[in-house]
Structures are given as structure tokens and as C-alpha cells.
Amino acid sequence: MTDDDRVFKALADPSRRFLLDLLFARDGRTLTELESELEMTRFGVAKHLKVLEEAGLVVTRRSGREKLHFLNAIPIRQIHDRWIDKYTEHQIITLIDLKHTLEEES
């Protein structure tokens, strides 16, 4: 499985996207904090976090006895640059050309 495949797999699940949103709002949360925001077992949240970690979307750091989870947005940006940005470039150029044409006419 490629890195892109792991990221797409991780982003495919709404619970995992919600976890990423929580970490975007406030980084450095514990499993207990994240679990309190979802209606699922601690084990279920831990499994989702493992998928996110394997995709590189979440990184962890130990602080004493706690394991803190942090969002890593770099893989999402790479997906954007690879799969979204290049497909919107033509549309943007077309809109800019249209703008220039309309400005020249007026």
C-alpha cells in the first residue's frame, strides 16, 4: 500500500475525519480526551488513531504517563497538491482569461 493509499483510507472514515478536526481545533490531546468526544469505546478510538498514525496524519509524543496526539497536515497537503491542485489549475486559468476578456469589453 502506498502513502497516498494510506491517507485516502484514513480520510475515508467520518470518525477519523472527526478526530482530525478535533486535533486541528486543539493539538496535543490524550486518548481519553478524544474518546470523550466520540460515542465509541476507547478501543475503537485507539484503532482509528492507529490508522491515522500509519497514514502519517497523527503523530504522538509521550509526556510523562500520557501519550499526546498531534495533527500532521503535511500528508493532506501532499494529497491536495497531487490530486486536487493540478485539476483546478485549468479552471482558474479559464476564469482569469474570462475576467480579462470582460474587462477589455467594458
Short mmCIF file of C-alpha atoms in Angstrom, two decimals:
data_model
loop_
_atom_site.label_atom_id
_atom_site.label_comp_id
_atom_site.label_asym_id
_atom_site.label_seq_id
_atom_site.Cartn_x
_atom_site.Cartn_y
_atom_site.Cartn_z
CA MET A 1 0.00 0.00 0.00
CA THR A 2 1.39 3.44 -0.95
CA ASP A 3 1.47 6.51 1.29
CA ASP A 4 -1.34 8.07 -0.76
CA ASP A 5 -3.43 4.93 -0.31
CA ARG A 6 -2.95 5.07 3.46
CA VAL A 7 -4.00 8.72 3.57
CA PHE A 8 -7.09 8.13 1.40
CA LYS A 9 -8.03 5.10 3.54
CA ALA A 10 -7.63 7.14 6.71
CA LEU A 11 -9.68 10.05 5.36
CA ALA A 12 -12.45 7.75 4.09
CA ASP A 13 -13.93 7.24 7.55
CA PRO A 14 -16.06 10.02 9.13
CA SER A 15 -14.91 9.16 12.66
CA ARG A 16 -11.27 9.55 11.65
CA ARG A 17 -12.03 12.87 9.92
CA PHE A 18 -13.74 13.99 13.12
CA LEU A 19 -10.66 13.05 15.14
CA LEU A 20 -8.53 15.12 12.77
CA ASP A 21 -10.93 18.04 13.20
CA LEU A 22 -10.60 17.75 16.97
CA LEU A 23 -6.81 17.80 16.72
CA PHE A 24 -6.96 20.74 14.32
CA ALA A 25 -9.02 22.65 16.89
CA ARG A 26 -6.59 21.79 19.70
CA ASP A 27 -3.45 19.72 19.27
CA GLY A 28 -1.90 17.55 21.94
CA ARG A 29 -4.92 15.63 23.17
CA THR A 30 -4.85 12.36 25.04
CA LEU A 31 -6.79 9.26 24.07
CA THR A 32 -9.15 9.95 26.99
CA GLU A 33 -9.88 13.47 25.72
CA LEU A 34 -10.51 12.24 22.20
CA GLU A 35 -12.62 9.34 23.40
CA SER A 36 -14.91 11.70 25.33
CA GLU A 37 -15.87 13.41 22.05
CA LEU A 38 -16.97 10.21 20.27
CA GLU A 39 -19.68 7.71 21.02
CA MET A 40 -17.47 4.65 20.78
CA THR A 41 -15.28 2.58 23.02
CA ARG A 42 -11.76 3.54 23.98
CA PHE A 43 -10.56 0.56 21.93
CA GLY A 44 -12.46 1.82 18.87
CA VAL A 45 -10.93 5.29 19.13
CA ALA A 46 -7.47 3.75 19.60
CA LYS A 47 -7.95 1.69 16.42
CA HIS A 48 -8.91 4.79 14.46
CA LEU A 49 -5.90 6.67 15.83
CA LYS A 50 -3.64 3.80 14.78
CA VAL A 51 -4.91 4.08 11.18
CA LEU A 52 -4.29 7.84 11.29
CA GLU A 53 -0.78 7.30 12.68
CA GLU A 54 0.03 4.71 9.99
CA ALA A 55 -1.03 7.26 7.37
CA GLY A 56 1.21 9.87 8.97
CA LEU A 57 -1.76 12.13 9.74
CA VAL A 58 -1.27 11.88 13.50
CA VAL A 59 1.99 11.87 15.42
CA THR A 60 2.35 11.13 19.10
CA ARG A 61 4.62 12.22 21.89
CA ARG A 62 4.91 10.94 25.43
CA SER A 63 4.59 13.48 28.22
CA GLY A 64 5.10 11.67 31.49
CA ARG A 65 2.48 8.95 31.64
CA GLU A 66 0.35 10.48 28.90
CA LYS A 67 0.53 9.92 25.17
CA LEU A 68 -0.37 13.11 23.32
CA HIS A 69 -1.72 13.11 19.77
CA PHE A 70 -0.92 15.85 17.25
CA LEU A 71 -2.21 16.58 13.76
CA ASN A 72 0.30 16.33 10.92
CA ALA A 73 -1.26 18.15 7.97
CA ILE A 74 1.63 17.53 5.57
CA PRO A 75 0.16 14.33 4.02
CA ILE A 76 -3.14 16.14 3.41
CA ARG A 77 -1.29 18.98 1.68
CA GLN A 78 0.61 16.49 -0.46
CA ILE A 79 -2.69 14.88 -1.49
CA HIS A 80 -4.04 18.33 -2.31
CA ASP A 81 -1.02 19.24 -4.40
CA ARG A 82 -1.02 15.90 -6.22
CA TRP A 83 -4.72 15.23 -6.75
CA ILE A 84 -6.66 18.47 -6.41
CA ASP A 85 -4.47 21.41 -7.29
CA LYS A 86 -3.47 20.19 -10.73
CA TYR A 87 -7.10 19.59 -11.73
CA THR A 88 -8.22 23.07 -10.71
CA GLU A 89 -5.38 24.90 -12.49
CA HIS A 90 -7.12 24.82 -15.90
CA GLN A 91 -10.35 26.17 -14.42
CA ILE A 92 -8.54 29.03 -12.70
CA ILE A 93 -6.73 29.99 -15.90
CA THR A 94 -10.06 29.92 -17.78
CA LEU A 95 -11.67 32.21 -15.18
CA ILE A 96 -8.74 34.63 -15.34
CA ASP A 97 -8.99 34.71 -19.14
CA LEU A 98 -12.73 35.36 -18.89
CA LYS A 99 -12.13 38.19 -16.42
CA HIS A 100 -9.60 39.82 -18.77
CA THR A 101 -11.96 39.44 -21.73
CA LEU A 102 -14.86 41.02 -19.83
CA GLU A 103 -12.65 43.87 -18.61
CA GLU A 104 -11.46 44.56 -22.16
CA GLU A 105 -15.04 44.70 -23.44
CA SER A 106 -16.16 47.24 -20.88
#
